[in-house]
Amino acid sequence: MTRATDAAQAHGKGKNGKATHRAKAHAEHDERSAREQARDDERYVDEHGDQLSASVRRAKWVHGPEDRPERDGQTLATRSLEVIRAWADARGAQPATAPGGDTEHPRVLRFDFPGYDRELQPVSWEAWGDTFTSRDLVFLYQETLSSGRQSNFFRLDSPEREDG
């Protein structure tokens, strides 16, 4: 094989440069998942819009990992666990909860970022995601600061919060 063939296959393309069946199927699944997530998010905002924070109402909604901010420092919102995990993975962050908490049913959802000296307790992605979903939360976050540097900012919003 040539380097060009190796590179094409690494990017989901066959020897002739066309997308392989597997790459096409994956792309179609991602597109379908993002469309389904967009419909779910639209229903969620219709149902809870007046109960969500002003920050969430102003944010750009992200439905899949391929969605990107329109500018540096833009506030984004998602309910997609796939998007949240991709954001955390890009920062080396691991799902966590407060010390002494229940790791199977965490009450407090956090991320443990490398280099931060926090006493957080690790939890599984499954436990983190189950809690996030069961509480009907929104993940409010930034990809980058307005300076263009990577941002670790995130906040969880709930239509059930007391100040809503």
PDB file of C-alpha atoms in Angstrom:
ATOM      1  CA  MET A   1       0.000   0.000   0.000  1.00  0.00           C
ATOM      2  CA  THR A   2       1.082   3.555  -0.593  1.00  0.00           C
ATOM      3  CA  ARG A   3       1.069   6.344   1.960  1.00  0.00           C
ATOM      4  CA  ALA A   4      -1.870   7.929   0.129  1.00  0.00           C
ATOM      5  CA  THR A   5      -3.818   4.671   0.345  1.00  0.00           C
ATOM      6  CA  ASP A   6      -2.984   4.310   4.044  1.00  0.00           C
ATOM      7  CA  ALA A   7      -4.078   7.892   4.702  1.00  0.00           C
ATOM      8  CA  ALA A   8      -7.285   7.488   2.708  1.00  0.00           C
ATOM      9  CA  GLN A   9      -8.205   4.309   4.553  1.00  0.00           C
ATOM     10  CA  ALA A  10      -7.400   5.927   7.907  1.00  0.00           C
ATOM     11  CA  HIS A  11      -9.934   8.613   7.021  1.00  0.00           C
ATOM     12  CA  GLY A  12     -12.623   6.066   6.141  1.00  0.00           C
ATOM     13  CA  LYS A  13     -11.900   5.940   2.409  1.00  0.00           C
ATOM     14  CA  GLY A  14     -11.094   2.968   0.229  1.00  0.00           C
ATOM     15  CA  LYS A  15      -8.251   2.632  -2.277  1.00  0.00           C
ATOM     16  CA  ASN A  16     -10.143   4.680  -4.854  1.00  0.00           C
ATOM     17  CA  GLY A  17     -10.630   7.563  -2.393  1.00  0.00           C
ATOM     18  CA  LYS A  18     -14.356   6.956  -1.911  1.00  0.00           C
ATOM     19  CA  ALA A  19     -15.866   6.653   1.529  1.00  0.00           C
ATOM     20  CA  THR A  20     -16.049   3.076   2.767  1.00  0.00           C
ATOM     21  CA  HIS A  21     -19.362   1.509   3.723  1.00  0.00           C
ATOM     22  CA  ARG A  22     -18.387   1.663   7.418  1.00  0.00           C
ATOM     23  CA  ALA A  23     -17.495   5.367   7.234  1.00  0.00           C
ATOM     24  CA  LYS A  24     -20.728   6.135   5.371  1.00  0.00           C
ATOM     25  CA  ALA A  25     -22.798   4.193   7.902  1.00  0.00           C
ATOM     26  CA  HIS A  26     -21.085   5.989  10.781  1.00  0.00           C
ATOM     27  CA  ALA A  27     -21.662   9.401   9.180  1.00  0.00           C
ATOM     28  CA  GLU A  28     -25.322   8.576   8.500  1.00  0.00           C
ATOM     29  CA  HIS A  29     -25.781   7.420  12.121  1.00  0.00           C
ATOM     30  CA  ASP A  30     -24.182  10.632  13.431  1.00  0.00           C
ATOM     31  CA  GLU A  31     -26.394  12.755  11.170  1.00  0.00           C
ATOM     32  CA  ARG A  32     -29.523  10.837  12.191  1.00  0.00           C
ATOM     33  CA  SER A  33     -28.551  11.069  15.884  1.00  0.00           C
ATOM     34  CA  ALA A  34     -27.971  14.821  15.597  1.00  0.00           C
ATOM     35  CA  ARG A  35     -31.365  15.281  13.866  1.00  0.00           C
ATOM     36  CA  GLU A  36     -33.096  13.251  16.590  1.00  0.00           C
ATOM     37  CA  GLN A  37     -31.259  15.222  19.282  1.00  0.00           C
ATOM     38  CA  ALA A  38     -32.293  18.496  17.609  1.00  0.00           C
ATOM     39  CA  ARG A  39     -35.963  17.424  17.651  1.00  0.00           C
ATOM     40  CA  ASP A  40     -35.687  16.353  21.305  1.00  0.00           C
ATOM     41  CA  ASP A  41     -34.017  19.657  22.211  1.00  0.00           C
ATOM     42  CA  GLU A  42     -36.713  21.639  20.404  1.00  0.00           C
ATOM     43  CA  ARG A  43     -39.425  19.809  22.369  1.00  0.00           C
ATOM     44  CA  TYR A  44     -37.456  20.363  25.588  1.00  0.00           C
ATOM     45  CA  VAL A  45     -37.161  24.126  24.994  1.00  0.00           C
ATOM     46  CA  ASP A  46     -40.859  24.341  24.033  1.00  0.00           C
ATOM     47  CA  GLU A  47     -41.785  22.582  27.273  1.00  0.00           C
ATOM     48  CA  HIS A  48     -39.317  24.269  29.654  1.00  0.00           C
ATOM     49  CA  GLY A  49     -38.255  27.470  27.875  1.00  0.00           C
ATOM     50  CA  ASP A  50     -39.614  29.946  30.415  1.00  0.00           C
ATOM     51  CA  GLN A  51     -38.096  27.902  33.263  1.00  0.00           C
ATOM     52  CA  LEU A  52     -34.566  27.862  31.820  1.00  0.00           C
ATOM     53  CA  SER A  53     -31.959  30.450  32.702  1.00  0.00           C
ATOM     54  CA  ALA A  54     -31.450  33.430  30.420  1.00  0.00           C
ATOM     55  CA  SER A  55     -27.966  32.068  29.633  1.00  0.00           C
ATOM     56  CA  VAL A  56     -29.407  28.801  28.322  1.00  0.00           C
ATOM     57  CA  ARG A  57     -32.085  30.610  26.315  1.00  0.00           C
ATOM     58  CA  ARG A  58     -29.415  32.790  24.646  1.00  0.00           C
ATOM     59  CA  ALA A  59     -26.937  29.947  24.044  1.00  0.00           C
ATOM     60  CA  LYS A  60     -26.381  28.243  20.714  1.00  0.00           C
ATOM     61  CA  TRP A  61     -27.785  24.719  20.999  1.00  0.00           C
ATOM     62  CA  VAL A  62     -25.424  21.919  19.974  1.00  0.00           C
ATOM     63  CA  HIS A  63     -26.943  18.592  18.921  1.00  0.00           C
ATOM     64  CA  GLY A  64     -23.896  16.525  17.912  1.00  0.00           C
ATOM     65  CA  PRO A  65     -20.100  16.503  18.294  1.00  0.00           C
ATOM     66  CA  GLU A  66     -19.670  17.903  14.779  1.00  0.00           C
ATOM     67  CA  ASP A  67     -21.510  21.147  15.690  1.00  0.00           C
ATOM     68  CA  ARG A  68     -19.123  24.036  16.281  1.00  0.00           C
ATOM     69  CA  PRO A  69     -19.436  27.476  17.860  1.00  0.00           C
ATOM     70  CA  GLU A  70     -19.807  30.410  15.490  1.00  0.00           C
ATOM     71  CA  ARG A  71     -17.183  32.447  17.363  1.00  0.00           C
ATOM     72  CA  ASP A  72     -14.663  32.177  20.191  1.00  0.00           C
ATOM     73  CA  GLY A  73     -16.197  32.541  23.639  1.00  0.00           C
ATOM     74  CA  GLN A  74     -19.707  31.639  22.477  1.00  0.00           C
ATOM     75  CA  THR A  75     -21.916  30.033  25.115  1.00  0.00           C
ATOM     76  CA  LEU A  76     -23.250  26.663  23.996  1.00  0.00           C
ATOM     77  CA  ALA A  77     -25.978  24.400  25.380  1.00  0.00           C
ATOM     78  CA  THR A  78     -26.593  20.695  24.898  1.00  0.00           C
ATOM     79  CA  ARG A  79     -28.425  17.723  26.333  1.00  0.00           C
ATOM     80  CA  SER A  80     -26.365  15.259  24.267  1.00  0.00           C
ATOM     81  CA  LEU A  81     -24.216  12.967  26.405  1.00  0.00           C
ATOM     82  CA  GLU A  82     -22.087  12.326  23.310  1.00  0.00           C
ATOM     83  CA  VAL A  83     -21.305  16.057  23.034  1.00  0.00           C
ATOM     84  CA  ILE A  84     -20.586  16.332  26.764  1.00  0.00           C
ATOM     85  CA  ARG A  85     -18.229  13.369  26.721  1.00  0.00           C
ATOM     86  CA  ALA A  86     -16.371  14.693  23.654  1.00  0.00           C
ATOM     87  CA  TRP A  87     -15.985  18.083  25.390  1.00  0.00           C
ATOM     88  CA  ALA A  88     -14.661  16.444  28.581  1.00  0.00           C
ATOM     89  CA  ASP A  89     -12.353  14.067  26.679  1.00  0.00           C
ATOM     90  CA  ALA A  90     -10.818  17.001  24.771  1.00  0.00           C
ATOM     91  CA  ARG A  91      -9.819  18.455  28.161  1.00  0.00           C
ATOM     92  CA  GLY A  92      -8.752  15.204  29.810  1.00  0.00           C
ATOM     93  CA  ALA A  93     -11.604  15.674  32.304  1.00  0.00           C
ATOM     94  CA  GLN A  94     -13.175  12.721  34.080  1.00  0.00           C
ATOM     95  CA  PRO A  95     -16.709  12.507  35.518  1.00  0.00           C
ATOM     96  CA  ALA A  96     -16.729  13.063  39.269  1.00  0.00           C
ATOM     97  CA  THR A  97     -18.810  13.930  42.301  1.00  0.00           C
ATOM     98  CA  ALA A  98     -18.219  15.539  45.694  1.00  0.00           C
ATOM     99  CA  PRO A  99     -16.088  13.570  48.175  1.00  0.00           C
ATOM    100  CA  GLY A 100     -18.016  10.990  50.156  1.00  0.00           C
ATOM    101  CA  GLY A 101     -20.859  10.947  47.640  1.00  0.00           C
ATOM    102  CA  ASP A 102     -22.608   7.929  46.203  1.00  0.00           C
ATOM    103  CA  THR A 103     -20.669   6.910  43.092  1.00  0.00           C
ATOM    104  CA  GLU A 104     -23.588   4.897  41.668  1.00  0.00           C
ATOM    105  CA  HIS A 105     -26.132   7.726  42.101  1.00  0.00           C
ATOM    106  CA  PRO A 106     -24.130  10.955  42.400  1.00  0.00           C
ATOM    107  CA  ARG A 107     -26.005  13.960  43.774  1.00  0.00           C
ATOM    108  CA  VAL A 108     -23.423  16.501  42.639  1.00  0.00           C
ATOM    109  CA  LEU A 109     -22.097  16.274  39.065  1.00  0.00           C
ATOM    110  CA  ARG A 110     -18.592  17.593  38.464  1.00  0.00           C
ATOM    111  CA  PHE A 111     -15.608  17.037  36.197  1.00  0.00           C
ATOM    112  CA  ASP A 112     -12.109  16.382  37.469  1.00  0.00           C
ATOM    113  CA  PHE A 113      -9.733  18.316  35.204  1.00  0.00           C
ATOM    114  CA  PRO A 114      -6.026  17.443  35.110  1.00  0.00           C
ATOM    115  CA  GLY A 115      -3.860  19.856  37.061  1.00  0.00           C
ATOM    116  CA  TYR A 116      -6.603  21.027  39.406  1.00  0.00           C
ATOM    117  CA  ASP A 117      -6.047  20.120  43.043  1.00  0.00           C
ATOM    118  CA  ARG A 118      -9.585  19.170  43.967  1.00  0.00           C
ATOM    119  CA  GLU A 119     -10.725  16.388  46.226  1.00  0.00           C
ATOM    120  CA  LEU A 120     -13.303  14.952  43.844  1.00  0.00           C
ATOM    121  CA  GLN A 121     -14.512  11.367  43.757  1.00  0.00           C
ATOM    122  CA  PRO A 122     -14.491   9.595  40.378  1.00  0.00           C
ATOM    123  CA  VAL A 123     -17.761   8.212  39.012  1.00  0.00           C
ATOM    124  CA  SER A 124     -18.470   6.206  35.874  1.00  0.00           C
ATOM    125  CA  TRP A 125     -19.701   7.887  32.711  1.00  0.00           C
ATOM    126  CA  GLU A 126     -22.808   5.728  33.014  1.00  0.00           C
ATOM    127  CA  ALA A 127     -23.615   6.995  36.547  1.00  0.00           C
ATOM    128  CA  TRP A 128     -22.851  10.613  35.548  1.00  0.00           C
ATOM    129  CA  GLY A 129     -25.027  10.339  32.426  1.00  0.00           C
ATOM    130  CA  ASP A 130     -27.886   8.582  34.222  1.00  0.00           C
ATOM    131  CA  THR A 131     -28.031  11.377  36.816  1.00  0.00           C
ATOM    132  CA  PHE A 132     -27.788  14.077  34.125  1.00  0.00           C
ATOM    133  CA  THR A 133     -30.614  12.483  32.124  1.00  0.00           C
ATOM    134  CA  SER A 134     -32.904  11.663  35.053  1.00  0.00           C
ATOM    135  CA  ARG A 135     -32.688  15.271  36.274  1.00  0.00           C
ATOM    136  CA  ASP A 136     -33.502  16.602  32.790  1.00  0.00           C
ATOM    137  CA  LEU A 137     -30.452  18.893  32.872  1.00  0.00           C
ATOM    138  CA  VAL A 138     -28.860  21.139  30.255  1.00  0.00           C
ATOM    139  CA  PHE A 139     -25.073  21.338  29.897  1.00  0.00           C
ATOM    140  CA  LEU A 140     -24.090  24.984  29.381  1.00  0.00           C
ATOM    141  CA  TYR A 141     -20.463  25.363  28.266  1.00  0.00           C
ATOM    142  CA  GLN A 142     -17.801  27.034  26.156  1.00  0.00           C
ATOM    143  CA  GLU A 143     -15.341  25.429  23.755  1.00  0.00           C
ATOM    144  CA  THR A 144     -12.998  28.422  23.874  1.00  0.00           C
ATOM    145  CA  LEU A 145     -12.581  31.707  25.686  1.00  0.00           C
ATOM    146  CA  SER A 146     -13.029  34.888  23.658  1.00  0.00           C
ATOM    147  CA  SER A 147      -9.213  34.903  23.358  1.00  0.00           C
ATOM    148  CA  GLY A 148      -9.381  31.574  21.496  1.00  0.00           C
ATOM    149  CA  ARG A 149      -7.798  29.554  24.328  1.00  0.00           C
ATOM    150  CA  GLN A 150      -9.552  26.333  25.347  1.00  0.00           C
ATOM    151  CA  SER A 151     -12.185  26.865  28.041  1.00  0.00           C
ATOM    152  CA  ASN A 152     -13.122  24.534  30.893  1.00  0.00           C
ATOM    153  CA  PHE A 153     -16.260  26.543  31.697  1.00  0.00           C
ATOM    154  CA  PHE A 154     -19.431  24.552  32.191  1.00  0.00           C
ATOM    155  CA  ARG A 155     -22.586  24.814  34.235  1.00  0.00           C
ATOM    156  CA  LEU A 156     -25.563  22.520  34.615  1.00  0.00           C
ATOM    157  CA  ASP A 157     -29.000  24.091  34.351  1.00  0.00           C
ATOM    158  CA  SER A 158     -32.336  22.633  35.362  1.00  0.00           C
ATOM    159  CA  PRO A 159     -35.877  23.804  34.688  1.00  0.00           C
ATOM    160  CA  GLU A 160     -36.652  22.529  38.203  1.00  0.00           C
ATOM    161  CA  ARG A 161     -34.253  24.869  40.017  1.00  0.00           C
ATOM    162  CA  GLU A 162     -35.781  27.098  42.670  1.00  0.00           C
ATOM    163  CA  ASP A 163     -34.756  30.433  41.136  1.00  0.00           C
ATOM    164  CA  GLY A 164     -36.310  29.544  37.736  1.00  0.00           C
TER     165      GLY A 164
END
